[in-house]
Each structure stands twice: as C-alpha cells, then as structure tokens.
Coordinates of C-alpha atoms in Angstrom, one line a residue:
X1 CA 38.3 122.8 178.4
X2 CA 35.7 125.3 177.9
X3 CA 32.9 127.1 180.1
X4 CA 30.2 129.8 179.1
X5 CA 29.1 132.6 181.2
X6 CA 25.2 134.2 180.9
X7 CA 26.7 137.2 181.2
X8 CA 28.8 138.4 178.2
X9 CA 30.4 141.3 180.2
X10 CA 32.1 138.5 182.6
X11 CA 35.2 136.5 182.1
X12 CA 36.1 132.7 182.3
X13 CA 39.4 131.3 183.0
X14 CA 40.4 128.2 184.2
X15 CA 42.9 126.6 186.5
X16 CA 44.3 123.1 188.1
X17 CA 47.2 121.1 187.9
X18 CA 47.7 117.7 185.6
X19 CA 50.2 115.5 187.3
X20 CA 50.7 117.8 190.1
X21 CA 51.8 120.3 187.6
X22 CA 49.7 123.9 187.7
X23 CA 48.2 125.8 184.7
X24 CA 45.7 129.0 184.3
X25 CA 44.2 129.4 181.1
X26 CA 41.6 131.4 179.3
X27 CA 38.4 129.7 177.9
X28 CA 38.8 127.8 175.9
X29 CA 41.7 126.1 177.2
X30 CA 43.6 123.2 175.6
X31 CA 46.6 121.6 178.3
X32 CA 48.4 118.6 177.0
X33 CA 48.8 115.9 179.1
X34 CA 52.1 114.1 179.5
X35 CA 53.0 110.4 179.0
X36 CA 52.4 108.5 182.1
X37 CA 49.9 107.8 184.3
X38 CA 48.7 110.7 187.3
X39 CA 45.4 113.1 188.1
X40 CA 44.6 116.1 187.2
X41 CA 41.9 118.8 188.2
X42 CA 40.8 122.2 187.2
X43 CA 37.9 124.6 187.8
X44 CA 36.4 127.5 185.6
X45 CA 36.0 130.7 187.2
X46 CA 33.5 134.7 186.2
X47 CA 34.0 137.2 187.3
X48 CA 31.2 140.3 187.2
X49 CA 30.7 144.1 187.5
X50 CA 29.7 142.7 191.4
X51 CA 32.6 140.7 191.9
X52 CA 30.5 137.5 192.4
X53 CA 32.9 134.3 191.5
X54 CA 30.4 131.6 189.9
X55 CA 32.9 128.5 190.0
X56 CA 33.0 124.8 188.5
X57 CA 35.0 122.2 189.6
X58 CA 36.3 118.5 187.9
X59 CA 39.3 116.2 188.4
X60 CA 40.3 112.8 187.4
X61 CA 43.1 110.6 186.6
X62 CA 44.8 109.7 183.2
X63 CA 47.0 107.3 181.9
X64 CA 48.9 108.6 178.4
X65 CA 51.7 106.8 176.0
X66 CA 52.6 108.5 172.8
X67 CA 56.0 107.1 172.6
X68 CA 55.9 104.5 170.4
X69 CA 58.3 100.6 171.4
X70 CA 61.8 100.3 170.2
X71 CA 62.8 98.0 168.0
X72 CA 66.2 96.7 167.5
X73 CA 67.1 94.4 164.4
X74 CA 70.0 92.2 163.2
X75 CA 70.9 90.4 160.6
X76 CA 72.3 87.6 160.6
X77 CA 73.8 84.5 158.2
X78 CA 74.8 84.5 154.6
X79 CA 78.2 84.8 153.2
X80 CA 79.4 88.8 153.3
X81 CA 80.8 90.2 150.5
X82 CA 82.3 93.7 149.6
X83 CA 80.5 97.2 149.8
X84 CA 77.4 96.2 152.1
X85 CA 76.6 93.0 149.7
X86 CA 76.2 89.2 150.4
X87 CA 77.7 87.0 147.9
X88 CA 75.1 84.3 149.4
X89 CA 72.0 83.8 151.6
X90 CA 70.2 83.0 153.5
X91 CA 70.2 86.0 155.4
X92 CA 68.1 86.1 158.9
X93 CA 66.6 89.3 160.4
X94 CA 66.1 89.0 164.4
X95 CA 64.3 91.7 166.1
X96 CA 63.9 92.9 169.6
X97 CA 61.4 95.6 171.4
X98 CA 60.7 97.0 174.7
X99 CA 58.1 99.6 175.5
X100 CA 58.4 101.4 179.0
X101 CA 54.9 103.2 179.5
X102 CA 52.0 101.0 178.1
X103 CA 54.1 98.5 177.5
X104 CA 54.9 95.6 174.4
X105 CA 51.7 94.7 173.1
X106 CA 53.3 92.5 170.3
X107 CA 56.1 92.0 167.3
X108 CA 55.3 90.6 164.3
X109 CA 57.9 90.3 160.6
X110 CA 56.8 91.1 157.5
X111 CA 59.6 89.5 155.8
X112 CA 62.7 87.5 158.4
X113 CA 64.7 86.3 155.9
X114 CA 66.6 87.0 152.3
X115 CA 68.1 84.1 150.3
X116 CA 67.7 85.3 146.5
X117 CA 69.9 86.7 144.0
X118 CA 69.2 90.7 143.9
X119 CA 67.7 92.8 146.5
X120 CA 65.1 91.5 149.3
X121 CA 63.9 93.7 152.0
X122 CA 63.1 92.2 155.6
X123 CA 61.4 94.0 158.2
X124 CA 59.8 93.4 161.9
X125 CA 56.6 95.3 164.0
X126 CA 56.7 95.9 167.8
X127 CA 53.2 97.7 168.6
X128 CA 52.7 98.2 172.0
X129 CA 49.4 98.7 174.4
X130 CA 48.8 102.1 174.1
X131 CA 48.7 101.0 169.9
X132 CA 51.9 102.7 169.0
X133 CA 54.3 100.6 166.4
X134 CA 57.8 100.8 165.3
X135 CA 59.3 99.0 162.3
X136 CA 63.1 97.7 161.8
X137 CA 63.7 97.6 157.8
X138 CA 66.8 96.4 156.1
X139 CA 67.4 95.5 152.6
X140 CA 69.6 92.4 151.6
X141 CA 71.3 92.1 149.0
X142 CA 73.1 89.2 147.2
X143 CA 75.2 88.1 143.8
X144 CA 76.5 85.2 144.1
X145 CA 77.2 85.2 140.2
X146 CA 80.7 86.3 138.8
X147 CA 80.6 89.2 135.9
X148 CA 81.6 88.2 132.6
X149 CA 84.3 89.5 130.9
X150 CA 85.8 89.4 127.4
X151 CA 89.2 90.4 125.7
X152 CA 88.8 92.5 122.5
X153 CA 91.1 91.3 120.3
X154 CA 91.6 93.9 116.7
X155 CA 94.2 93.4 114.3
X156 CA 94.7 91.9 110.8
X157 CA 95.1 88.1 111.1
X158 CA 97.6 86.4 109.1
X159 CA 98.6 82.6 109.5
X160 CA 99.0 80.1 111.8
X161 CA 97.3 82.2 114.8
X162 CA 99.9 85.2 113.9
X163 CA 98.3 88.8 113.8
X164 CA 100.3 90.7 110.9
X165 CA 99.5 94.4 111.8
X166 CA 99.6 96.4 115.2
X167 CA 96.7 94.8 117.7
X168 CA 94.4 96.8 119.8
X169 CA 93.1 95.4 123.1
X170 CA 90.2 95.9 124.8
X171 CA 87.8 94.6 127.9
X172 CA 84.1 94.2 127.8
X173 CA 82.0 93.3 131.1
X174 CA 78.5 93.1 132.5
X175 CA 77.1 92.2 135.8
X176 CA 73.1 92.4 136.0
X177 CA 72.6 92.1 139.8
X178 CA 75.3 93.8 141.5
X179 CA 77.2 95.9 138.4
X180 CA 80.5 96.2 137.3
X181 CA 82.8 97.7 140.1
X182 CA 85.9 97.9 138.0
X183 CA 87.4 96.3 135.3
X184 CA 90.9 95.9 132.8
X185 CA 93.6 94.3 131.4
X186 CA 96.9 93.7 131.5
X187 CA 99.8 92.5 128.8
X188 CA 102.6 90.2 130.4
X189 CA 101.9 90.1 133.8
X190 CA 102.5 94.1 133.8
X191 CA 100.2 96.9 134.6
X192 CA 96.4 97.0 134.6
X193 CA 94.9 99.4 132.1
X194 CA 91.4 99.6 129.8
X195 CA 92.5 99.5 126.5
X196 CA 96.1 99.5 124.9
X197 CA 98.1 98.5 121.7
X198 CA 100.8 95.6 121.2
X199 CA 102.9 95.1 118.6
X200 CA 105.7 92.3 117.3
X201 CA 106.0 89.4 120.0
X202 CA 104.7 86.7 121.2
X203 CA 102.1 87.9 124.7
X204 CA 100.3 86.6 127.8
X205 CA 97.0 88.8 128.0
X206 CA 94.5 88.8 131.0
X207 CA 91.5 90.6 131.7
X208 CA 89.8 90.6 134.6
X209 CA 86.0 92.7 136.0
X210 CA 84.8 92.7 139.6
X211 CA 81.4 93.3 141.0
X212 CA 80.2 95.3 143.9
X213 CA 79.7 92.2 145.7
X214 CA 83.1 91.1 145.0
X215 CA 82.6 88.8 142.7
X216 CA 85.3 88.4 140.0
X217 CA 85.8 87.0 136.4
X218 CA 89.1 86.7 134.6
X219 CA 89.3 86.2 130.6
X220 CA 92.8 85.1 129.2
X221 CA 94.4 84.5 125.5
X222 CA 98.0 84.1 123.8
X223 CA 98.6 86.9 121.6
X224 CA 101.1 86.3 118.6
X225 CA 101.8 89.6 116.7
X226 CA 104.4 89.5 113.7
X227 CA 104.1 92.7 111.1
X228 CA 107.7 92.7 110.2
X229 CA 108.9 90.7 106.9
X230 CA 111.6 88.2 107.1
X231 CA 115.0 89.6 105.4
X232 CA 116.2 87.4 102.7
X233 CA 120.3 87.3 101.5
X234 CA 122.6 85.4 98.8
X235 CA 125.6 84.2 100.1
X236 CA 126.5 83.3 96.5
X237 CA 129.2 85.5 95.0
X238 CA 128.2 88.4 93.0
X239 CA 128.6 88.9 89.3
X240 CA 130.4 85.0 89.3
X241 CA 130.1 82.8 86.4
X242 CA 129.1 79.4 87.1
X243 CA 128.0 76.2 84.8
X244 CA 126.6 72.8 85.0
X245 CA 124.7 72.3 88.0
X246 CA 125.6 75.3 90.6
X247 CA 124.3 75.3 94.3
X248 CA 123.6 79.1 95.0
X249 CA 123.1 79.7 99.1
X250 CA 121.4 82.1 100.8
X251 CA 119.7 82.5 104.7
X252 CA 116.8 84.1 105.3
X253 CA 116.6 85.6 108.9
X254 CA 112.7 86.3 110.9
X255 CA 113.0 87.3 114.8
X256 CA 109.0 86.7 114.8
X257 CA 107.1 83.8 113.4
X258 CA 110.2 82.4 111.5
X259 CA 111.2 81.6 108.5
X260 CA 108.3 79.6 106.7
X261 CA 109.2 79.0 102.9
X262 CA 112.2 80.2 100.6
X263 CA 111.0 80.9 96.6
X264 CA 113.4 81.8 93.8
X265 CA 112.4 83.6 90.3
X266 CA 114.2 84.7 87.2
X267 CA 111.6 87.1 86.1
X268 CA 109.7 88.1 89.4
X269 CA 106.5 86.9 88.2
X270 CA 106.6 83.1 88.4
X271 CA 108.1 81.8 91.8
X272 CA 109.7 78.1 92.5
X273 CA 109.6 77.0 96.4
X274 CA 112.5 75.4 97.6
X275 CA 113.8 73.4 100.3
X276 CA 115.3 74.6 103.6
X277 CA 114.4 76.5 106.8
X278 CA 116.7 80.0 107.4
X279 CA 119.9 78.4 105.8
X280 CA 119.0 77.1 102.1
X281 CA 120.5 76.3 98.9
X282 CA 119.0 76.1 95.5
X283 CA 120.6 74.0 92.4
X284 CA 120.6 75.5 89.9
X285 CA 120.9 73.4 86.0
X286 CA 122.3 75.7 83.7
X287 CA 121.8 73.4 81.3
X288 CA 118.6 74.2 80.9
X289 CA 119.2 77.9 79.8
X290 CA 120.9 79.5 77.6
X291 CA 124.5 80.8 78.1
X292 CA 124.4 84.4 79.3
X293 CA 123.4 86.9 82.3
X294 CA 120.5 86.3 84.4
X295 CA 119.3 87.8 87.7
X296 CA 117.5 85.9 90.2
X297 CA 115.5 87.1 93.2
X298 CA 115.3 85.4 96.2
X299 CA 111.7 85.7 99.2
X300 CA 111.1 84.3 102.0
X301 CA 107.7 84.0 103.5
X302 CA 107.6 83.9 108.0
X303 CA 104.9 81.8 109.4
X304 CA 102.6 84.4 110.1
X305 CA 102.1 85.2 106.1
X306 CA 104.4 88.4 105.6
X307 CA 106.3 88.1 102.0
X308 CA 108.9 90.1 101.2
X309 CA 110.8 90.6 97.9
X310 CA 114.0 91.0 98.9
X311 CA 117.7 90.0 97.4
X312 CA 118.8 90.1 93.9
X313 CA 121.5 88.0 92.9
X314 CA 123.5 88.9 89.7
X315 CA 125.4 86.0 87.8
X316 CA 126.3 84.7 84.5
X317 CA 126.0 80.6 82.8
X318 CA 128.6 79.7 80.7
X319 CA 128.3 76.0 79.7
X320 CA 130.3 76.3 76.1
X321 CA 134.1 74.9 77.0
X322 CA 136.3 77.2 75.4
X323 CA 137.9 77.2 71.4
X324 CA 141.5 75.8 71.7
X325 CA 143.8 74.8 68.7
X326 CA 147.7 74.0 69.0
X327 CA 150.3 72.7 65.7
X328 CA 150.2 68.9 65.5
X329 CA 154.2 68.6 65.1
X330 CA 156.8 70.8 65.6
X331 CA 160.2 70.2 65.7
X332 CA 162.8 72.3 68.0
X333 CA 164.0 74.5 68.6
X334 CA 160.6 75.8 66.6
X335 CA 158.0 76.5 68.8
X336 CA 154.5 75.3 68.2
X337 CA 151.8 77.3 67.1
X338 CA 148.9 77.4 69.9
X339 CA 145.7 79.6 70.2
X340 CA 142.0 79.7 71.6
X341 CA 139.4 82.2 72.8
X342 CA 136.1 82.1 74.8
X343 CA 133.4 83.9 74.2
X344 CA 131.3 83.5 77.6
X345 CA 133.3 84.0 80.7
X346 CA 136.5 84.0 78.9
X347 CA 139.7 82.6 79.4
X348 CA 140.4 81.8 83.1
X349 CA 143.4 79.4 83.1
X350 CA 145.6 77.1 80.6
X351 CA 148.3 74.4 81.4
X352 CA 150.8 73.3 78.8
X353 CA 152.4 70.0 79.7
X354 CA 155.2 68.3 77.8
X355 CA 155.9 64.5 78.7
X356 CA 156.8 61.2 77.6
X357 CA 156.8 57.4 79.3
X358 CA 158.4 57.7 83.2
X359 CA 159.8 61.2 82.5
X360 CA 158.8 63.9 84.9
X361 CA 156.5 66.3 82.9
X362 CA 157.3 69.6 81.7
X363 CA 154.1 71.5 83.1
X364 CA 153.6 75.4 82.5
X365 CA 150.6 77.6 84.0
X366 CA 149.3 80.9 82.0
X367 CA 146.1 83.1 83.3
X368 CA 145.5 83.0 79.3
X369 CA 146.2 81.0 76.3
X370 CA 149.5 80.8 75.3
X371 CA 150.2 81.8 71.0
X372 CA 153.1 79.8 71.2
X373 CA 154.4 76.6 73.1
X374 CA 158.0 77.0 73.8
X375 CA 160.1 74.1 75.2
X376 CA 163.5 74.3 76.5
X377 CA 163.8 70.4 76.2
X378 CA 164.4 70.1 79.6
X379 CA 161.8 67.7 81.9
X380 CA 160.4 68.9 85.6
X381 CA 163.2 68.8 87.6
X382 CA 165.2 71.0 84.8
X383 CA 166.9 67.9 83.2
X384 CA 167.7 67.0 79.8
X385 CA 164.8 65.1 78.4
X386 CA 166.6 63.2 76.0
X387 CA 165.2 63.1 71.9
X388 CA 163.0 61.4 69.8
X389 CA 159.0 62.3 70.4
X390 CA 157.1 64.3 73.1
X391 CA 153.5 64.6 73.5
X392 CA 152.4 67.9 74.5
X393 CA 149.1 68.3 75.9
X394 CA 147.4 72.1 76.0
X395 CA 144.4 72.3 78.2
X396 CA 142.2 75.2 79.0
X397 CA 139.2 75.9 81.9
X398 CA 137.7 79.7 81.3
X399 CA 136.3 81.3 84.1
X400 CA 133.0 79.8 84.2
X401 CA 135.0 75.8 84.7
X402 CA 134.6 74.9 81.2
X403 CA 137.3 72.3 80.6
X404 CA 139.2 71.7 76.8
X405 CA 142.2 70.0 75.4
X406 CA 143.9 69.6 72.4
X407 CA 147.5 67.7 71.9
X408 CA 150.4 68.0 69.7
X409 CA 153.5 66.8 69.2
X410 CA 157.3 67.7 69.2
X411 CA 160.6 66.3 67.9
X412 CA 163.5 66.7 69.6
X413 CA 166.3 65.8 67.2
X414 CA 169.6 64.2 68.5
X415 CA 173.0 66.5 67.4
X416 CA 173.8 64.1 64.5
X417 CA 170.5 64.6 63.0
X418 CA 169.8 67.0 60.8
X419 CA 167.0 67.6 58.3
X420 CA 167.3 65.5 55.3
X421 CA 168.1 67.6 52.3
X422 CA 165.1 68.3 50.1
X423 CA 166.1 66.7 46.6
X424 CA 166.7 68.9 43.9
X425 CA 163.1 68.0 41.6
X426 CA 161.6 68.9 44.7
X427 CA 163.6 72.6 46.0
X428 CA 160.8 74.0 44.2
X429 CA 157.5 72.7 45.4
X430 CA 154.7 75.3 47.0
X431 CA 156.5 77.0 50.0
X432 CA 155.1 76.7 53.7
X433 CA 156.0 77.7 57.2
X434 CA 159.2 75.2 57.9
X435 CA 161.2 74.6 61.1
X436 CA 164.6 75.9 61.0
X437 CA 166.0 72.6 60.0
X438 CA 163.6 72.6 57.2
X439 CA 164.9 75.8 56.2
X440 CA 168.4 74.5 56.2
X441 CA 167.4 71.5 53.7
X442 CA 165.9 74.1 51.3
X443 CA 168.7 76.2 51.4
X444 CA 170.7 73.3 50.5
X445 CA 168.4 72.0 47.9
X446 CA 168.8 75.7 46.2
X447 CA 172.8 74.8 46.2
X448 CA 172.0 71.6 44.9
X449 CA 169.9 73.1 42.0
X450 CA 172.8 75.3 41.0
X451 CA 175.2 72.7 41.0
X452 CA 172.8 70.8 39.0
X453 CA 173.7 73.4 36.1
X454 CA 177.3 72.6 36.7
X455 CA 178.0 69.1 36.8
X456 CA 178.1 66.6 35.1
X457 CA 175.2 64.0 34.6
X458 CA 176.4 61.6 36.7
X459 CA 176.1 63.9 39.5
X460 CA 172.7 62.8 40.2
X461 CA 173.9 60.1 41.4
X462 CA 174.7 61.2 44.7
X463 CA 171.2 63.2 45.5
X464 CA 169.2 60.0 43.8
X465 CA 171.2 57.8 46.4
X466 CA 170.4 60.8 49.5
X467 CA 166.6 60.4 48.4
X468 CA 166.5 56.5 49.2
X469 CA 168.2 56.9 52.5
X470 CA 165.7 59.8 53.1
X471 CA 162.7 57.6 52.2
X472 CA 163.8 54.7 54.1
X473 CA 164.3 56.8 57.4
X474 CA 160.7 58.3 56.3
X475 CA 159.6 54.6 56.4
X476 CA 160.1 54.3 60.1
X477 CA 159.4 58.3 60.9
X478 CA 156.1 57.1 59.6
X479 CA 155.4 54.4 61.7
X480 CA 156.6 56.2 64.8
X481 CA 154.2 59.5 64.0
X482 CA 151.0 56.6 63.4
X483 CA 151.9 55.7 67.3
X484 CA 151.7 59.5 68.8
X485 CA 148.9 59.9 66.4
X486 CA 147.3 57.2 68.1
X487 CA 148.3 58.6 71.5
X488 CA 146.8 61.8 70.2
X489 CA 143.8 60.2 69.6
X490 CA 143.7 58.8 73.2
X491 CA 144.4 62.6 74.6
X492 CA 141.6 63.7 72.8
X493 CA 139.2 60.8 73.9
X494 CA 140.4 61.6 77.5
X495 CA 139.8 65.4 76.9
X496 CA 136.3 64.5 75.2
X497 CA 135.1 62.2 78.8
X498 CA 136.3 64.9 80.7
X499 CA 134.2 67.9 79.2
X500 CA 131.3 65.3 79.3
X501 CA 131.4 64.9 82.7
X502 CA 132.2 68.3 83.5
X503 CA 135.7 67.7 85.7
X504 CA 136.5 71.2 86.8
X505 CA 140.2 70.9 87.8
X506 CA 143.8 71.4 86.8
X507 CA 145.5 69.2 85.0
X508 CA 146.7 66.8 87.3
X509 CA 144.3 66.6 90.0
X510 CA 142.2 63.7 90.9

C-alpha cells in the first residue's frame, strides 16, 4: 500500500485488519496476506501543522494458497534384493495427493514404472488450483545378473594335472550394474580369505563374489600340488657278490602323486626303465659284463614329474667258477694232494665226499679248500668201509655261487696186501713222491740190490718170478683203474652240466 500527501511536512500511515487481524504501518506499507480465504481493509491517514486528518479508505476480500499438495508415493512389484536393490522388475510407482486450501487440481507421472537392468528413476505431479505442484521421485534399481568370478591359479605345472612347486591362489570379479559387494576363497571347505598359498596335497578350492543386489557367483577347481620327490631304496644286500642272472629289489615310496616309473644306470648318464609300481625288481645278466665291481643307481619318477637321483647300490659279478685240482690216486693211509683258488669273490665253501656203490658217503664241509684230503676209511655212519677203490669227489662254490668239481681216486688196501716190491733193474729209476707202501717196496728193492752183490746167480730167480706175479696183478689193477677212470670221466661230465647250468647248491641237494 502506498499514499502521497501534497504537503511534504505531513505524514501518511496506514491501518486495517486482513482476516480480522489489525496492522498500522507507515507509507509505504507491504502486509502479507495469509493462506485462506477472508477480507481485509485499511485506510491512509496526514496529518498537518493544523491537525486536519485527510483520510482514504478500501477493503475487500481475498482468497490465498501458497502451500503447495502433498504427494505420497510407493513402490511397488519386482523382486527385492539386498542394500535398497531389486534383483528384478517390474517395479510400479503409485502416487497419492490432497491439497487442503485451493485444492487438487491434478497428478500426472513422469515415469510409473522401472523394469531394466541398472538404475531407472520414476516420479509423479500433484498441482493443485492455486498452481502449486509437488513431485514424489524414487530411483529403482535392478541386477538381476550374477558377478563373475575366477580362481587364480600360479604354480609350476608338472604332469598329469600335478602342480610341482608351492601354488598361490587368488580371486578376480566384476559386476558392471550393481558392483562387487565382497568377494574370496576358500581351500577345503575352511575359511574365507583373498588370496593364500597351498602346498603338497590333493585340494577342494571355491571362490565365490556377491553383488550389492545380492547376486552371487561361485567358481570351483581340484588342486593337485606334489613338490616333493619320491625316495628310492635297494633292498638288495650291500657289497654282495652275485652271478648269472641276479634279481636286485628295491621300493620306491611317494606320499603325493605316486610312484610313476623306476630307472636303473651303471654310469648315471644313460637310464633303463623298468617294470613295477613302489615294489620292483630288476634282473640283472651278469653275463653280459665283465667280472668285477660295479655301482648302480636306482630313480624313481612320481606322477606329477619330480625325479630324484637317489640310492646307490654297491656289488660285485663274479661269473668265473673257481680253479680246483685234487691227485688222481692215492693210496692210504697217504692223503691226497688237493688245492684251488678264486680270484673274484673267492672261496666261499668246499665239500669233499668219499663213496662207493650203496655205501653211505664220507662227506666233509670246509669254509675253504682243503690242501689235503684225508680219509679215515671209515663211511657216514663211522663204519669200516671195507677196500679196494673209492671215488672221491672235491667240489667247490666261491662266494659269488660259482660251482666246480674235480674227482680222484683212493685205494684202500686189505692187511695182506702190501706194495709189490720194485724189482731190482728197476730200484733205481727217477724218484717221485710215493705212498708209504711205495716207500716200503723201494726200501726193499735197495736190500734186494745189495743182495744182488752177494748171491749167487741163480738168485734172480726168485725177484724174476716176484716180477711176473707183479705184472699179472698189474693186469687186473689196470682194468679196474680204466673203470674209475671212466667213472671219473662221468664226475667230470656231471661237474661240466652243472657249471653250465649254473646249479648253485651243495653237494647233495636237488
């Protein structure tokens, strides 16, 4: 309101009520008038130096709304997820208004209803008649995707699926609507972490990443880790001395992949594969090498691919049966000469054995070779054995199994026999190791030879008719040595098949 007076040196003010409220003012005057609908008036009043009011007067009625409707919003449908977000539409906005002065004039949407992936905003307009408007504006949002997730798997990989050093494990995800809430992984069934480290066994790994919506992903693999090297032993004996065709055993032992392959070598450079799992055995043909001391190394490789050089295995090949020699004849009490040596594994057992026909054999055991064969002319069981011929049979094995024989023969004279006596043209003839009897018959022959110078000529008759009996009985001595030399021969034929085959066992055994 305002109002002018001609007169600067008066005043103007003004007065009324609005809606039966009163106000005074000085010009100009500004009231505000309150929502709702009532009258109002006011006048402008001067005064002047003669105190002569000049007055104007006005009124009306007035009907004010400055408050704009409410609006009330919901949403509804969809499928709710976690933290505010739908994991589908659609999603339906419903609004209501109300205005209380001018009342609702009208409510229109702008957007009612979300059913996209992402972020959709939905809104509604009340205006009412007075002009005012009021939005209701929410924002929808939806994944209905899962994240994706994948294991990181970092380690050295060997064979068959096997990783053959420590493995690291990791977890990558990505969501692009809603985002990665969390995310991890864990080994076993056990614990839930980022990022970790296995090492030797066989595991179960899962990884799993969530969105904000709730949406989840999982991501799974079998982890086999095996960085240790199997462990490889002989069982063989050490530092033994074998020959032929020898089975050397071993095991090899691998608590992770297992035992994959078994490899031998003689010089560590070139490597033969052989048969078996963690128990094995190898063959060995000494045949083919030269007598003398070898090692041989023994591997294994596991399944995963570790090799290790492991066990060393000293031994020795003897295949050479040892040197044996023993007298063809004797005659006792005399013993007969015997003798031998090995020059490989040496000397590891000898058996003498004295027998003839049904008699129980004379058998006599030595850790070495006997020099001499000494017979008490007794049988088995400690009897007499009676006289006449007896084959003795001297076999050897040295340490290595090497089997040889050689066979003699002795004489066992009745008490009525004695040496012959050696004729006198004949006392003198080369001399030579004799039996005692033979001994006897050259002392006698010496006698003879001295008598020689005493007698008279026909003297010789008697040694001349001694030296027929002698070669008659040499007659049939003869043919009774061509029969053990024949049985000889048969020894030695036995002893020959033997060594052939390689029969390593007493004498005796089967």
């Amino acid at each position: 309101m305002t109002a002018t007076d001609s007169d600067p040196t008066h005043t103007v003010s003004f007065s009324g009520s609005i809606g039966g409220a009163g106000f005074s003012c000085g010009a100009p005057c500004t009231q505000g008038i309150p929502d709702g609908v009532g009258t109002y008036t006011w006048k402008a009043s001067c005064s002047g130096g003669l105190n002569v009011p000049a007055t104007g007067f006005n009124s009306g009625t007035y009907q004010v709304d400055s408050t704009p409707p409410i609006v009330i919003g919901a949403l509804s449908g969809g499928t709710p997820g976690l933290r505010g977000w739908y994991f589908a539409g659609p999603v339906t906005l419903n609004c209501s208004a109300s205005d209380a002065l001018s009342g609702l004039a009208g409510l229109t949407y702008g957007n009612q209803t979300a059913n996209t992936e992402g972020v959709t905003v939905v809104s509604c307009t009340a205006t009412d008649v007075a002009g005012n408007s009021a939005d209701a504006t929410y924002s929808v949002p939806i994944d209905s995707g899962s994240p994706s997730v994948h294991l990181i798997v970092s380690g050295t990989l060997g064979r068959g699926g096997w990783y053959v050093s420590p493995v690291t494990l990791g977890v990558e995800a990505a969501d692009s609507v809603s985002g990665i809430f969390s995310f991890g992984l864990q080994v076993n069934g056990t614990g839930w972490t980022s990022s970790t480290t296995i090492g030797d066994g066989e595991h179960s790994i899962e990884a799993r990443a969530e969105d904000y919506a709730g949406n989840a992903a999982t991501a799974s693999e079998f982890v086999k880790v095996d960085t240790t090297p199997p462990l490889t032993a002989w069982s063989a004996e050490e530092d033994q001395w074998v020959r032929g065709k020898t089975q050397l055993v071993g095991t090899s032992y691998d608590a992770g992949s297992g035992v994959a392959a078994v490899y031998v070598s003689f010089d560590g450079i070139e490597w033969k594969r052989i048969a078996g799992g963690a128990d094995w055995a190898y063959e060995w043909d000494t045949t083919l090498f030269p007598d003398g001391d070898y090692e041989i190394l023994a591997r294994a490789d596991d399944a995963a691919g570790n090799e290790e050089h492991t066990d060393a295995l000293a031994i020795h090949v003897d295949n050479t049966p040892p040197e044996v020699s023993l007298a063809e004849e004797w005659i006792l009490p005399d013993s007969g000469d015997a003798g031998g040596s090995d020059a490989g594994s040496g000397i590891g057992h000898a058996v003498v054995t004295v027998s003839r026909g049904a008699m129980t054999p004379w058998v006599r055991e030595y850790d070495y070779i006997p020099a001499a064969i000494e017979w008490d002319g007794k049988d088995g069981n400690g009897a007499e054995a009676g006289y006449g011929f007896f084959q003795v049979a001297l076999e050897v094995w040295d340490r290595a199994g090497n089997y040889s024989v050689t066979n003699g023969v002795v004489r066992r004279l009745k008490p009525e026999e004695t040496a012959l006596p050696t004729p006198a043209v004949l006392a003198y003839a080369a001399p030579e190791k004799a039996s005692p009897g033979r001994e006897q018959g050259s002392a006698e022959g010496v006698k003879a030879a001295s008598a020689a110078r005493l007698l008279p000529f026909w003297s010789f008759i008697l040694p001349l008719a001694a030296l027929g009996v002698w070669l008659a009985a040499s007659n049939v001595a003869f043919a009774r040595d061509r029969r053990w030399s024949e049985l000889r021969g048969l020894g030695r034929a036995v002893a020959r098949y033997r060594d052939q085959k390689q029969i390593n066992f007493p004498h005796g055994e089967d």
